[in-house]
Coordinates of C-alpha atoms in Angstrom, one line a residue:
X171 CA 40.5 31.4 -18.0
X172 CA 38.7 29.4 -14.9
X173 CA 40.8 27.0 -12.5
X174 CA 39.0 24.2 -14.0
X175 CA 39.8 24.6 -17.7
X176 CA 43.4 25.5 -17.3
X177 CA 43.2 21.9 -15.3
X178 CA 42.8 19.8 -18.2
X179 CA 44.3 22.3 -20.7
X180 CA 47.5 22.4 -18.9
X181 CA 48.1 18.7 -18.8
X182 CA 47.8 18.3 -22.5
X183 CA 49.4 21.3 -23.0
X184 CA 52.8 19.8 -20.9
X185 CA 52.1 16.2 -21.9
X186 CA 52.1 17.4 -25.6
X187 CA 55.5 20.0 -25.4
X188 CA 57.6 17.0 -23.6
X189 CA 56.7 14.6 -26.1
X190 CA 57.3 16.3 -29.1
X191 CA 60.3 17.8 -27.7
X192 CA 61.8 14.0 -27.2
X193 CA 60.4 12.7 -30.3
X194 CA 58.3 10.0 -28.6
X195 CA 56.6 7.5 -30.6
X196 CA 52.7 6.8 -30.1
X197 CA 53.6 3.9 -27.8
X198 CA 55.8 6.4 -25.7
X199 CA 53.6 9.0 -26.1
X200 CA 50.9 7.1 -24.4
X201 CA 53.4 6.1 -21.3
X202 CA 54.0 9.8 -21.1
X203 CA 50.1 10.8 -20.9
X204 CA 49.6 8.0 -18.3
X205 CA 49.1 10.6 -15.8
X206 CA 46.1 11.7 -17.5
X207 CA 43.9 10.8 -14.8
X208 CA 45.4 12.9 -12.3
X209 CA 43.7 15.9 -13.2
X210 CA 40.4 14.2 -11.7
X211 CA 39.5 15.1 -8.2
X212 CA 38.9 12.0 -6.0
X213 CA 35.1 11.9 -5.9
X214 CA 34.4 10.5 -2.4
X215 CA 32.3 8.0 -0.5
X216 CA 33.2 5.8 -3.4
X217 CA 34.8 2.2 -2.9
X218 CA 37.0 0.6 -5.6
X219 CA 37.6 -3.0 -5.8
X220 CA 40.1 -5.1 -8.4
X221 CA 37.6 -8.3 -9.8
X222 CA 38.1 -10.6 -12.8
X223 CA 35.2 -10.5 -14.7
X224 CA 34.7 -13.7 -17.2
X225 CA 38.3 -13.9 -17.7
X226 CA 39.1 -9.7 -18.3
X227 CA 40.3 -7.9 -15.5
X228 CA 38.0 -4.9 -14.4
X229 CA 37.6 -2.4 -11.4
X230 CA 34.5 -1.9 -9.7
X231 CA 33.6 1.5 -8.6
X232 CA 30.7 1.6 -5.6
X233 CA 29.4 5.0 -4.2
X234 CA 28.5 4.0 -0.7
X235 CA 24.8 5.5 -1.3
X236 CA 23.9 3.0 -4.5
X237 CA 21.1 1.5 -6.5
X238 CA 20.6 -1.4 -8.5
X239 CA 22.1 -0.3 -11.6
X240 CA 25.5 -1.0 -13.1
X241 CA 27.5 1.1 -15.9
X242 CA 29.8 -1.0 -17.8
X243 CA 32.5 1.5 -18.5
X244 CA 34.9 1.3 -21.6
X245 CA 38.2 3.8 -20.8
X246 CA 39.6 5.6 -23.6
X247 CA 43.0 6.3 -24.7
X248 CA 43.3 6.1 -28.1
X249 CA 43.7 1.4 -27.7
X250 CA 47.2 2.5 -26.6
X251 CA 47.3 4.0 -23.3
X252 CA 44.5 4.6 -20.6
X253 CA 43.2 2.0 -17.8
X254 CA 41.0 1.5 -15.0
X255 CA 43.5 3.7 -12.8
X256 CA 43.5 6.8 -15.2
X257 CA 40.0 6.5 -15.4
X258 CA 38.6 5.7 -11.8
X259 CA 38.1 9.1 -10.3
X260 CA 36.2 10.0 -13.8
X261 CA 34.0 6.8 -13.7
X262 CA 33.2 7.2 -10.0
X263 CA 31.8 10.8 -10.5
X264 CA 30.1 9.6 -13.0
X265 CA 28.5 6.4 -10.5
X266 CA 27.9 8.6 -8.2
X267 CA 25.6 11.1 -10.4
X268 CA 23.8 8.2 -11.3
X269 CA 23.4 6.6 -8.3
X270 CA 24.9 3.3 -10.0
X271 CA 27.9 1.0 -9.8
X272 CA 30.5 1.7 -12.4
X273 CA 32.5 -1.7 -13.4
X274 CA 35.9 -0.5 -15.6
X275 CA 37.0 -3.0 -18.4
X276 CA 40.5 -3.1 -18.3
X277 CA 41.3 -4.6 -22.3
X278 CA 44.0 -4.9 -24.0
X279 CA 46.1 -2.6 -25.7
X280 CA 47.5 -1.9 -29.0
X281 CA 49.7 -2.8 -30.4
X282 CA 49.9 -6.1 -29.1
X283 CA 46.6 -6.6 -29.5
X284 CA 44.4 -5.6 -32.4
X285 CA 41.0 -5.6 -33.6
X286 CA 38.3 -6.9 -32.3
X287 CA 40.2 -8.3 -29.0
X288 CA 39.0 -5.3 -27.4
X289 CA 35.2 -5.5 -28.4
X290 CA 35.6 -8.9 -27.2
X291 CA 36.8 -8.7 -24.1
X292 CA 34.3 -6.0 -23.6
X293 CA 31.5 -8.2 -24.5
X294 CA 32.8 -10.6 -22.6
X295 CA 32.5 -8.3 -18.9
X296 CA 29.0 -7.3 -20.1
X297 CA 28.2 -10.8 -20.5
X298 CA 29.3 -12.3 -17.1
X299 CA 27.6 -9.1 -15.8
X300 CA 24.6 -10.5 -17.3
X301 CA 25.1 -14.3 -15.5
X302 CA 25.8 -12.8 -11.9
X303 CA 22.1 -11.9 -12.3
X304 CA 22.2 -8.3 -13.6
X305 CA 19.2 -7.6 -15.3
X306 CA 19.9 -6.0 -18.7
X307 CA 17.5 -3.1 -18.2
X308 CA 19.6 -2.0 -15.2
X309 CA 22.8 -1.8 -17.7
X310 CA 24.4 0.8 -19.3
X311 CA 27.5 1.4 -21.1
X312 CA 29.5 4.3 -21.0
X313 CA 32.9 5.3 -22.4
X314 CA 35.2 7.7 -23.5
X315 CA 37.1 8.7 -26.5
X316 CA 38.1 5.4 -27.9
X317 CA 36.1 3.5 -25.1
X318 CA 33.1 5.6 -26.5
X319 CA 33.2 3.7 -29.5
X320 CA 33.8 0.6 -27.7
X321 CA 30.8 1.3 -26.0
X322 CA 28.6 1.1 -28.8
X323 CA 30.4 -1.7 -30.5
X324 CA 30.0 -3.7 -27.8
X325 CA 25.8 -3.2 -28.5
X326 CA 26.6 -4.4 -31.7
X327 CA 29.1 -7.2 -31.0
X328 CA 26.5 -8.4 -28.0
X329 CA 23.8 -8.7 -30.2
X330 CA 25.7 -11.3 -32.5
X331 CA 25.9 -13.3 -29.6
X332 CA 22.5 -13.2 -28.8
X333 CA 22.4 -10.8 -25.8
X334 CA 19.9 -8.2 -24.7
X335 CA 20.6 -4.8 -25.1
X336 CA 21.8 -2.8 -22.4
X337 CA 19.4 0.1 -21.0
X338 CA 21.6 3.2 -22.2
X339 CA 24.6 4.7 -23.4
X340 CA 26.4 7.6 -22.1
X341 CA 29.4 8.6 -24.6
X342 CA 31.9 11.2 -23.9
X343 CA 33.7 12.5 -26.9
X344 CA 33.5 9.5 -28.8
X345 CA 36.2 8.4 -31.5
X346 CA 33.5 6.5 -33.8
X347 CA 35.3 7.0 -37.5
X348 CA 38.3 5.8 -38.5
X349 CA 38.2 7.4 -41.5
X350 CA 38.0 10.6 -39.9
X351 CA 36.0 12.2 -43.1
X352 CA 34.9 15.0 -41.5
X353 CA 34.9 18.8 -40.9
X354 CA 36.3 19.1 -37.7
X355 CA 39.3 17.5 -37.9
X356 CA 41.1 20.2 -39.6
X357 CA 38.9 23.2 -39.2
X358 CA 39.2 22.4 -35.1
X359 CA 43.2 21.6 -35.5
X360 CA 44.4 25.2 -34.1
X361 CA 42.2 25.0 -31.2
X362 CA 42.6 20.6 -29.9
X363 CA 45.0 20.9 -27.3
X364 CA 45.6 17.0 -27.4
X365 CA 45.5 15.6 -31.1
X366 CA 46.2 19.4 -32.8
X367 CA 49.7 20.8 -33.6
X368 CA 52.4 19.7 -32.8
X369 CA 50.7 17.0 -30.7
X370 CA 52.3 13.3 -31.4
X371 CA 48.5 11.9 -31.0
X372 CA 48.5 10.9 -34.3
X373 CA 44.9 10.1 -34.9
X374 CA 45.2 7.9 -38.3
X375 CA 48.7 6.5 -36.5
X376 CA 46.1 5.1 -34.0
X377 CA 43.4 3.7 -35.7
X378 CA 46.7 2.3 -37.6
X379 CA 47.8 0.3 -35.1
X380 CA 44.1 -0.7 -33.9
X381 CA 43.0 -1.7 -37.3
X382 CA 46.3 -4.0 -38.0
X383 CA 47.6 -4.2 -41.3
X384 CA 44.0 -6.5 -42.7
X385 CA 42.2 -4.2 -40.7
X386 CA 39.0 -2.0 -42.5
X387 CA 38.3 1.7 -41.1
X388 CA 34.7 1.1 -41.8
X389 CA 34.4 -1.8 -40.4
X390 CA 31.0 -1.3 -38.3
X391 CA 32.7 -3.1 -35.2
X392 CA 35.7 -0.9 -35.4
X393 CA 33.9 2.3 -36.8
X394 CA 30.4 2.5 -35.3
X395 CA 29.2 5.6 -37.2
X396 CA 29.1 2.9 -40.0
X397 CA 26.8 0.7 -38.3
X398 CA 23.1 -0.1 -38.6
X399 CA 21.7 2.3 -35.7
X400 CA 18.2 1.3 -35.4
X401 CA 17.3 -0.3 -32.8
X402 CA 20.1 1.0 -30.5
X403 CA 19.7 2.3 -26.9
X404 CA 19.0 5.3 -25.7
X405 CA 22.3 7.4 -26.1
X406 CA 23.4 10.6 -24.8
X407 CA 26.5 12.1 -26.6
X408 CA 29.2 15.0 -24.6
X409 CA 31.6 16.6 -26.8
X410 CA 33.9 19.8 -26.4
X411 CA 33.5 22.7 -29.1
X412 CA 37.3 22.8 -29.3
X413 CA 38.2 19.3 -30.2
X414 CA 38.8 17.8 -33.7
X415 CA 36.5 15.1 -33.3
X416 CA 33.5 17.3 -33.0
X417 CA 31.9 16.2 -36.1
X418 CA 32.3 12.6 -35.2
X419 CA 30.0 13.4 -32.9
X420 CA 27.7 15.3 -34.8
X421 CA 27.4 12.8 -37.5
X422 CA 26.7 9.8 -35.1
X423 CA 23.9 11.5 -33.5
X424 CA 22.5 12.8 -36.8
X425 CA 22.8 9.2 -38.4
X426 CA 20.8 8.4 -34.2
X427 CA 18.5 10.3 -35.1
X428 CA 17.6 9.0 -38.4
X429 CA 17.9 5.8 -37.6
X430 CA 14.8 6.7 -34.7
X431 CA 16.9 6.4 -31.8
X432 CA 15.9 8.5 -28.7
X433 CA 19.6 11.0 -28.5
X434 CA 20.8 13.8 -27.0
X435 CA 23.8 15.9 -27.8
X436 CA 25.5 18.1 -25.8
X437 CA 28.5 20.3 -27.5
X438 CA 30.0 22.2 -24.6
X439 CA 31.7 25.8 -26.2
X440 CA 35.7 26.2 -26.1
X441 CA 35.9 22.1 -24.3
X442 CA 38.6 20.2 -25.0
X443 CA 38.6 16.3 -25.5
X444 CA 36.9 14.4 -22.6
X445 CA 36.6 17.9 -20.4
X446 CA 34.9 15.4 -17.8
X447 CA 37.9 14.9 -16.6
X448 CA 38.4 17.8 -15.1
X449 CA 35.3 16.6 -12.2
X450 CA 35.4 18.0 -8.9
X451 CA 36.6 21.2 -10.1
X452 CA 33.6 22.7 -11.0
X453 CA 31.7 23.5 -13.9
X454 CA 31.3 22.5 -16.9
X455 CA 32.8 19.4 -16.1
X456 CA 31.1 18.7 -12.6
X457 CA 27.9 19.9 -14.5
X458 CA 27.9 17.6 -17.6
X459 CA 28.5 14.7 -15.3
X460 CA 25.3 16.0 -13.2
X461 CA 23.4 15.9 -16.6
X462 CA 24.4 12.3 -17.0
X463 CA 23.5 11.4 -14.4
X464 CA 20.1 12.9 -14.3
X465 CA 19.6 11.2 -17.4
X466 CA 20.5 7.6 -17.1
X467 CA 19.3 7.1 -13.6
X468 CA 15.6 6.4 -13.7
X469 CA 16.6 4.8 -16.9
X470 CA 18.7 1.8 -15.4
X471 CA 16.9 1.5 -12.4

């Protein structure tokens, strides 16, 4: 096993044994696992700066050698747990492949607040993004996880307000069904180090507490991979062979693809849940990021 996958692996791996050795609830669970961005290496040359962006508070993330482009980043952690400071080292390799600003939405969590507060406040940072003078077609969104899904809702929550589409999306094992009517999430239960047995990561617990007690799993805003795709931007989809929501990202890009929209896919063998966190440690975390990069840059300016 390399340095760099024992890195990740390990962290769920402890995070998972303490927490179902105390019985934690999700809530407690997610306090556990706030740590989670530790694994990251500290990219660099990147400066990070605490803003309030139309009323949501978010974290920029400059590399010091930048271009014009911003990635509007949407953090995962399953609407319970993650923030800007789990997810700063991860977002600023990922600026710095792109040659791009990252700005981190920091929204609200679960259970205190439920569907759609968090597309919202998404949509609103993208928005006052767009009135500072930042051209749509030098946006895109990104996000992991749970903020993968975000990140696509929040295509589909700014176009009810009548805003442009952003340039691009970049999504990183992204939770897109609530339903979780899929494949995967049993046949890749021995082998998810995060939400397999005996994890607490109770994925239906979680879209639970996001949905509320009204709430509909296949609701487009909540559950993307039931939304009308065409249209959509450019999207480019990571996902680890090991992890239960495998064919969530399958089926999005299939339904992509059908729906005409330009996608690529990677499935990276015997990866865990967001392996991209394990950057600066080498491959295949340093190299998906690389691909990313590559990708969106001449795409966002």
């Amino acid at each position: 096993m390399s340095t760099l996958v024992s890195t990740l692996d390990d962290h769920w791996r402890a995070t998972n044994a303490s927490a179902a050795e105390a019985g934690l609830s999700p809530e407690e669970f997610a306090a556990l696992n706030a740590r989670w961005g530790d694994v990251t290496a500290e990219p660099g040359a990147v400066d990070y700066a605490e803003i309030n962006a139309g009323g949501v508070p978010a974290l920029w993330a400059v590399p010091h050698d930048v271009g014009g482009g911003v990635i509007v980043c949407m953090h995962g952690g399953g609407f319970i747990g993650g923030s800007v400071w789990t997810h700063r080292k991860l977002f600023g390799h990922l600026a710095k492949a792109a040659g791009a600003r990252a700005l981190i939405v920091e929204y609200h969590h679960t259970p205190m607040h439920q569907h759609p507060v968090q597309v919202d406040q998404c949509t609103d940072v993208y928005g006052w993004l767009l009135e500072q003078g930042v051209a749509a077609r030098d946006v895109a969104f990104s996000g992991d996880s749970a903020g993968g899904g975000l990140a696509l809702t929040t295509v589909l929550r700014a176009r009810q307000r009548g805003l442009p589409d952003p340039a691009a999306l970049l999504l990183l094992s992204p939770w897109t069904d609530m339903t979780f009517d899929y494949p995967s999430i049993e046949t890749n239960r021995p082998t998810d180090l995060l939400f397999g047995d005996p994890s607490p990561a109770d994925l239906h617990g979680l879209a639970a507490l996001f949905l509320g007690p009204d709430g509909d799993a296949r609701d487009p805003l909540a559950s993307p991979a039931f939304a009308d795709l065409v249209g959509m931007p450019p999207m480019y989809v990571q996902v680890g062979g090991a992890e239960m929501l495998l064919d969530d990202a399958r089926r999005l890009v299939a339904r992509a693809e059908q729906a005409g929209v330009a996608v690529r896919l990677d499935v990276v063998d015997g990866q865990q849940h967001t392996f991209q966190f394990d950057a600066g440690h080498g491959d295949p975390a340093d190299a998906a990021i690389a691909r990313l990069g590559a990708w969106v840059s001449p795409l966002i300016g």
